[in-house]
Structure formats: C-alpha cells, structure tokens
Short mmCIF file of N, CA and C in Angstrom, two decimals:
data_model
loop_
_atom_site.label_atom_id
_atom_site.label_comp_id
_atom_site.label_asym_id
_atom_site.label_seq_id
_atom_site.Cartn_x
_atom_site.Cartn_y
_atom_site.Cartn_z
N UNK A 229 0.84 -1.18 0.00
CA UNK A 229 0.00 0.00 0.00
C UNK A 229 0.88 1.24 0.00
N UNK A 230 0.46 2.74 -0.73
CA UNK A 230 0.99 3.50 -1.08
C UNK A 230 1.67 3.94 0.72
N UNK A 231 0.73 4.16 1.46
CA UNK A 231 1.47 4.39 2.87
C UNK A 231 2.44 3.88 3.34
N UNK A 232 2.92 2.85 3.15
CA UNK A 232 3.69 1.55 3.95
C UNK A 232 4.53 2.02 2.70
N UNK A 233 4.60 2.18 1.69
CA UNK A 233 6.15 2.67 0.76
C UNK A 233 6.02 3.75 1.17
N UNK A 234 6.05 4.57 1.32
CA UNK A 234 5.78 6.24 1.76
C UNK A 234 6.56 6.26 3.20
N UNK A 235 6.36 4.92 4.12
CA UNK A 235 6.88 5.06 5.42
C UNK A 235 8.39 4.38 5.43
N UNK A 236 8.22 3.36 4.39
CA UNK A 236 9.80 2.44 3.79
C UNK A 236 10.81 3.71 3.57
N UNK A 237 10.03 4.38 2.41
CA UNK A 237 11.10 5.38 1.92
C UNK A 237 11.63 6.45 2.79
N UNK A 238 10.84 6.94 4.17
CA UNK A 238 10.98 7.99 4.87
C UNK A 238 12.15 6.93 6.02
N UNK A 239 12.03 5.80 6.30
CA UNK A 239 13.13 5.34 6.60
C UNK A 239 14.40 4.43 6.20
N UNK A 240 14.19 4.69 5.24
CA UNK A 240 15.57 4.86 4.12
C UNK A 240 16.22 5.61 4.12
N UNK A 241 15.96 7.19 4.42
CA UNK A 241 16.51 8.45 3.96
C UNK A 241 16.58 8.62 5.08
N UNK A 242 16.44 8.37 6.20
CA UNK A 242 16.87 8.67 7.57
C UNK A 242 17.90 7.78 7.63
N UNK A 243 17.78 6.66 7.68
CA UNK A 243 19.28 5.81 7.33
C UNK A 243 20.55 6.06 6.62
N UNK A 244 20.05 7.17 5.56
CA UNK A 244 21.01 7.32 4.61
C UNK A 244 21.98 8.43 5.23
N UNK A 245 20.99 9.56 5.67
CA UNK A 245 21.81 10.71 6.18
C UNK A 245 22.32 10.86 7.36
N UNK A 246 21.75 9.40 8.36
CA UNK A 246 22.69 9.18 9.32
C UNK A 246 23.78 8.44 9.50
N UNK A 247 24.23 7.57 8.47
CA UNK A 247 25.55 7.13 7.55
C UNK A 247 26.19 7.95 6.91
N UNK A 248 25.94 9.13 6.29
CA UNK A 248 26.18 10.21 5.65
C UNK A 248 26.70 9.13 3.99
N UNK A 249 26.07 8.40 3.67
CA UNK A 249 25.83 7.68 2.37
C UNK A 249 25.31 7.57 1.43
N UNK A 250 25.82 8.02 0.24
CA UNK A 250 24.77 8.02 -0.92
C UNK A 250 24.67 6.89 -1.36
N UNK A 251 23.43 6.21 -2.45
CA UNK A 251 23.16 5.20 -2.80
C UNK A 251 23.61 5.42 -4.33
N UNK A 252 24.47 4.27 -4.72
CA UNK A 252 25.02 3.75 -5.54
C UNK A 252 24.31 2.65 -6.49
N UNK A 253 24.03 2.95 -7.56
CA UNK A 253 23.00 1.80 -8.64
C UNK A 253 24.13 0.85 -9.11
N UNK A 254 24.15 -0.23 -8.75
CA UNK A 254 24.98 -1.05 -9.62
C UNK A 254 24.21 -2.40 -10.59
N UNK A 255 24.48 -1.87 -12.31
CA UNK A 255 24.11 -2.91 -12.94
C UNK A 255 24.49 -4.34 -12.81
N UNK A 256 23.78 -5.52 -12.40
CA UNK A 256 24.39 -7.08 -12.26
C UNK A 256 24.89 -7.86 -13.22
N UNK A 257 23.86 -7.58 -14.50
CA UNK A 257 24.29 -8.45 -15.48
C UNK A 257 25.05 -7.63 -16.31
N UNK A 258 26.44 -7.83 -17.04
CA UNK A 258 27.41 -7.36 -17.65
C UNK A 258 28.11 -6.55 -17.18
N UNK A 259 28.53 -6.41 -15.73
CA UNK A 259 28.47 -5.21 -14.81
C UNK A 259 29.34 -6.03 -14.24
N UNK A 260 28.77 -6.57 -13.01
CA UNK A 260 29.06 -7.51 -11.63
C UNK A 260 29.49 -8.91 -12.07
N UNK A 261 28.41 -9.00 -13.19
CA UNK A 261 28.39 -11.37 -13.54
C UNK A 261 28.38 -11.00 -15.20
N UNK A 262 28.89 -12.10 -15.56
CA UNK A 262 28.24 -12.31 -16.88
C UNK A 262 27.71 -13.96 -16.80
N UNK A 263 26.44 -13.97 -17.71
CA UNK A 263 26.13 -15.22 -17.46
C UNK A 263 25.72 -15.98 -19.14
N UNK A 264 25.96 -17.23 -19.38
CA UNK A 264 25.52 -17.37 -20.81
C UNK A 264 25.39 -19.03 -20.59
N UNK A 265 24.24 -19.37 -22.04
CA UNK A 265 23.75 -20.60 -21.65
C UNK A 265 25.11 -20.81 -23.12
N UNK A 266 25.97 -20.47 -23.38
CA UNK A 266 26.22 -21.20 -24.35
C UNK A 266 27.45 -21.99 -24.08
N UNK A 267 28.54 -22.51 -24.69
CA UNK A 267 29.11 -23.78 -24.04
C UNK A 267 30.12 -23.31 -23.41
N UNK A 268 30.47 -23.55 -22.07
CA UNK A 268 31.61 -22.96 -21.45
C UNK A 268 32.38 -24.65 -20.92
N UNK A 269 33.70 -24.35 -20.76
CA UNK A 269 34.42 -25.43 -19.90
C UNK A 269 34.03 -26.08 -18.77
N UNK A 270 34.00 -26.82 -18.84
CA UNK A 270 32.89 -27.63 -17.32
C UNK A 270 34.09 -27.15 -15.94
N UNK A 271 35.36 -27.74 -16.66
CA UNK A 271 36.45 -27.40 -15.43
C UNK A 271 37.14 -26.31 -15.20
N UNK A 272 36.35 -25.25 -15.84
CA UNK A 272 36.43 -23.76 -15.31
C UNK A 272 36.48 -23.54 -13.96
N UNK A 273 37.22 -23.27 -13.38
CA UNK A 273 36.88 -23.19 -11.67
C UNK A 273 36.08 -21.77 -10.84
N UNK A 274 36.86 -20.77 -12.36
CA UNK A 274 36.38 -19.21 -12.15
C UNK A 274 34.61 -19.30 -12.42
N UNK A 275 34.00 -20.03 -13.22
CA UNK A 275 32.44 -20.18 -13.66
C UNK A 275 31.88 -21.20 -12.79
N UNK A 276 30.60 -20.62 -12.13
CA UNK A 276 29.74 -21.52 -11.70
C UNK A 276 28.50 -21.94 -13.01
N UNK A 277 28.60 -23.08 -12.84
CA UNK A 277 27.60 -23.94 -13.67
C UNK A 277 26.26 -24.20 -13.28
N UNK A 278 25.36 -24.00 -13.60
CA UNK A 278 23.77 -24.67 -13.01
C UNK A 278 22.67 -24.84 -13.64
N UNK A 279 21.82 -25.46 -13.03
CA UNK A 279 20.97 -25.71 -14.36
C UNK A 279 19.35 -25.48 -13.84
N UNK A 280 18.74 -24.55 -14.50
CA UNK A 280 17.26 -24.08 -13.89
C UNK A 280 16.28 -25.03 -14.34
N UNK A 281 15.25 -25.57 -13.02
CA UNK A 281 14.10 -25.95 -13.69
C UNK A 281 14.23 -27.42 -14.41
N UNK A 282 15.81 -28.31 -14.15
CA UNK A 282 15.55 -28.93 -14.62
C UNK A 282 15.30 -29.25 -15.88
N UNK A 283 15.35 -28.06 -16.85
CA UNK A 283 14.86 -28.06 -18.33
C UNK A 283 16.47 -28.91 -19.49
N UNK A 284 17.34 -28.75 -18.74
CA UNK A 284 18.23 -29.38 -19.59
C UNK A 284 19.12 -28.36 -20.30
N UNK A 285 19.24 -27.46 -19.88
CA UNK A 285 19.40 -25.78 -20.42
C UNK A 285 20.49 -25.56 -19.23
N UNK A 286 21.92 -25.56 -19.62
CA UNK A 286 22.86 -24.93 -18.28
C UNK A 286 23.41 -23.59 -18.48
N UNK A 287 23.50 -23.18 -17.69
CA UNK A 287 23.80 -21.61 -17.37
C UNK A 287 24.84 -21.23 -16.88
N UNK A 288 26.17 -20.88 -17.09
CA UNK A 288 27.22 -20.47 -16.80
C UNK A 288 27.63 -18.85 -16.19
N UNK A 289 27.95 -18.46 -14.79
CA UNK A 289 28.16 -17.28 -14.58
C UNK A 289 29.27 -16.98 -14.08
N UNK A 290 30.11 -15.97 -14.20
CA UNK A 290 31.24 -15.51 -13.80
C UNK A 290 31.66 -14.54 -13.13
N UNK A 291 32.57 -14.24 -12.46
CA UNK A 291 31.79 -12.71 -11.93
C UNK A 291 33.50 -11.92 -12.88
N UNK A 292 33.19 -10.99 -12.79
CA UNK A 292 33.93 -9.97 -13.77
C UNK A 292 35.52 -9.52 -13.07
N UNK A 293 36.14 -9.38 -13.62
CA UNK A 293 37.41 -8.90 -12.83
C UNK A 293 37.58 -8.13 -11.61
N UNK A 294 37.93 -8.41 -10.85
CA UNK A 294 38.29 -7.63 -9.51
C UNK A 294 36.97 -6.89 -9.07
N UNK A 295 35.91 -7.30 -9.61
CA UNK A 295 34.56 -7.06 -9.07
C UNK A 295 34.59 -6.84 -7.34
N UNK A 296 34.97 -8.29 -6.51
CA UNK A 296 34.62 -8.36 -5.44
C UNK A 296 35.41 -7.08 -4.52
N UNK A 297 36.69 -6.79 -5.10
CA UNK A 297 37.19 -5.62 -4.57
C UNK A 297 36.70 -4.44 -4.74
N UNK A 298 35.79 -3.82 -5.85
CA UNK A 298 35.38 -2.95 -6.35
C UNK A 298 34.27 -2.98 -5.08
N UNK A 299 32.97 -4.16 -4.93
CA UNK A 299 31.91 -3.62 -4.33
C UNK A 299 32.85 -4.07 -2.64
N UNK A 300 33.76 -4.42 -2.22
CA UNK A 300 33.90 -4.19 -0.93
C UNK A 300 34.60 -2.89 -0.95
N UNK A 301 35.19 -2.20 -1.67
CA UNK A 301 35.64 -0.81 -1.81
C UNK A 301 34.63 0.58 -1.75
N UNK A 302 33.25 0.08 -2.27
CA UNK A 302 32.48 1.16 -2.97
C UNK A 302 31.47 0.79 -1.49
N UNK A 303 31.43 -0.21 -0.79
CA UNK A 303 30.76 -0.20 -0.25
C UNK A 303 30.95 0.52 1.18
N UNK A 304 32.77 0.46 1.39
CA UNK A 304 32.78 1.44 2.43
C UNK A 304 32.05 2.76 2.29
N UNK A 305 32.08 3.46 0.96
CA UNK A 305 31.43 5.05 0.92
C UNK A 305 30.11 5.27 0.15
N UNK A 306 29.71 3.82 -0.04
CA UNK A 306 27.59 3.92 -0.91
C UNK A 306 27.51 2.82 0.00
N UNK A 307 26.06 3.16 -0.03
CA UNK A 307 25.41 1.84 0.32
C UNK A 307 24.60 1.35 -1.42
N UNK A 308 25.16 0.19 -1.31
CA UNK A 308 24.92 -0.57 -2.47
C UNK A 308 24.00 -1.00 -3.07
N UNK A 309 22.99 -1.15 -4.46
CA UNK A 309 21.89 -1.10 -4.49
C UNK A 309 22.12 -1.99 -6.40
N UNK A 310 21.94 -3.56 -5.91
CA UNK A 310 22.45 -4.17 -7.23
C UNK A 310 21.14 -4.13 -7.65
N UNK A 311 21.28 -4.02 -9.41
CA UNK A 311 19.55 -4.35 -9.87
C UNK A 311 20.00 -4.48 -11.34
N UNK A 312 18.93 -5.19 -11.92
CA UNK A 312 18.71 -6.18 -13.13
C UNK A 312 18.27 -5.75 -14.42
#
C-alpha cells in the first residue's frame, strides 16, 4: 500500500543521512556477472555452472574482474543497491 512505501522510503533516507551515504546503482548483469547458456568449460573453476528448472538448459556465470574488490571498496562510501 501506497502508505507503507511512503513510510519504507521515509526510513531509508533517515538511514542514509545518518551514515552520511549516498546510494550507488549497480548494474548485475554485464556489470558484476556475466552469465551465458552457451558452451563454457565444465572445469572452469572461475564459472559456476547450473541448471534451472531442470529443463536441460545450463547456465554459466562468472563474476567480472576484480569485481569483489570494487563492491567491498564502494561499499565502504555507498550503500549498495544491485539491480537487473
């Protein structure tokens, strides 16, 4: 209900400016991961492999260079906000 986001968002922004933190958008896919159903090395160690649903369809994701340093870096001064 419009109230209950109205009251989310009013304590968000109290959170924010008592961290003194701005919020940071970070894109996931081609950004953070890359992910592709098409044929990757099984004994890749850097790619996780998985398979959705059972359909027979595997999905390979990776995460991108020095990513994990980037969001433990960015996260000391944003608060982090991954989206799709």
């Amino acid at each position: 209900d419009m109230d209950e986001a109205l009251e989310l968002g009013k304590k968000d922004l109290i959170k924010l400016v008592n961290s003194r933190k701005l919020v940071l958008l970070v894109d996931l896919d081609h950004t953070i991961i890359h992910t592709t159903n098409e044929h990757v090395n099984l004994e890749n160690k850097e790619v996780f492999h998985y398979e959705l649903n059972h359909r027979n369809v595997w999905y390979h994701t990776k995460f991108r260079p020095k990513c994990m340093h980037f969001l433990e870096e960015m996260s000391k001064i944003y608060e982090l906000h991954i989206v799709t």
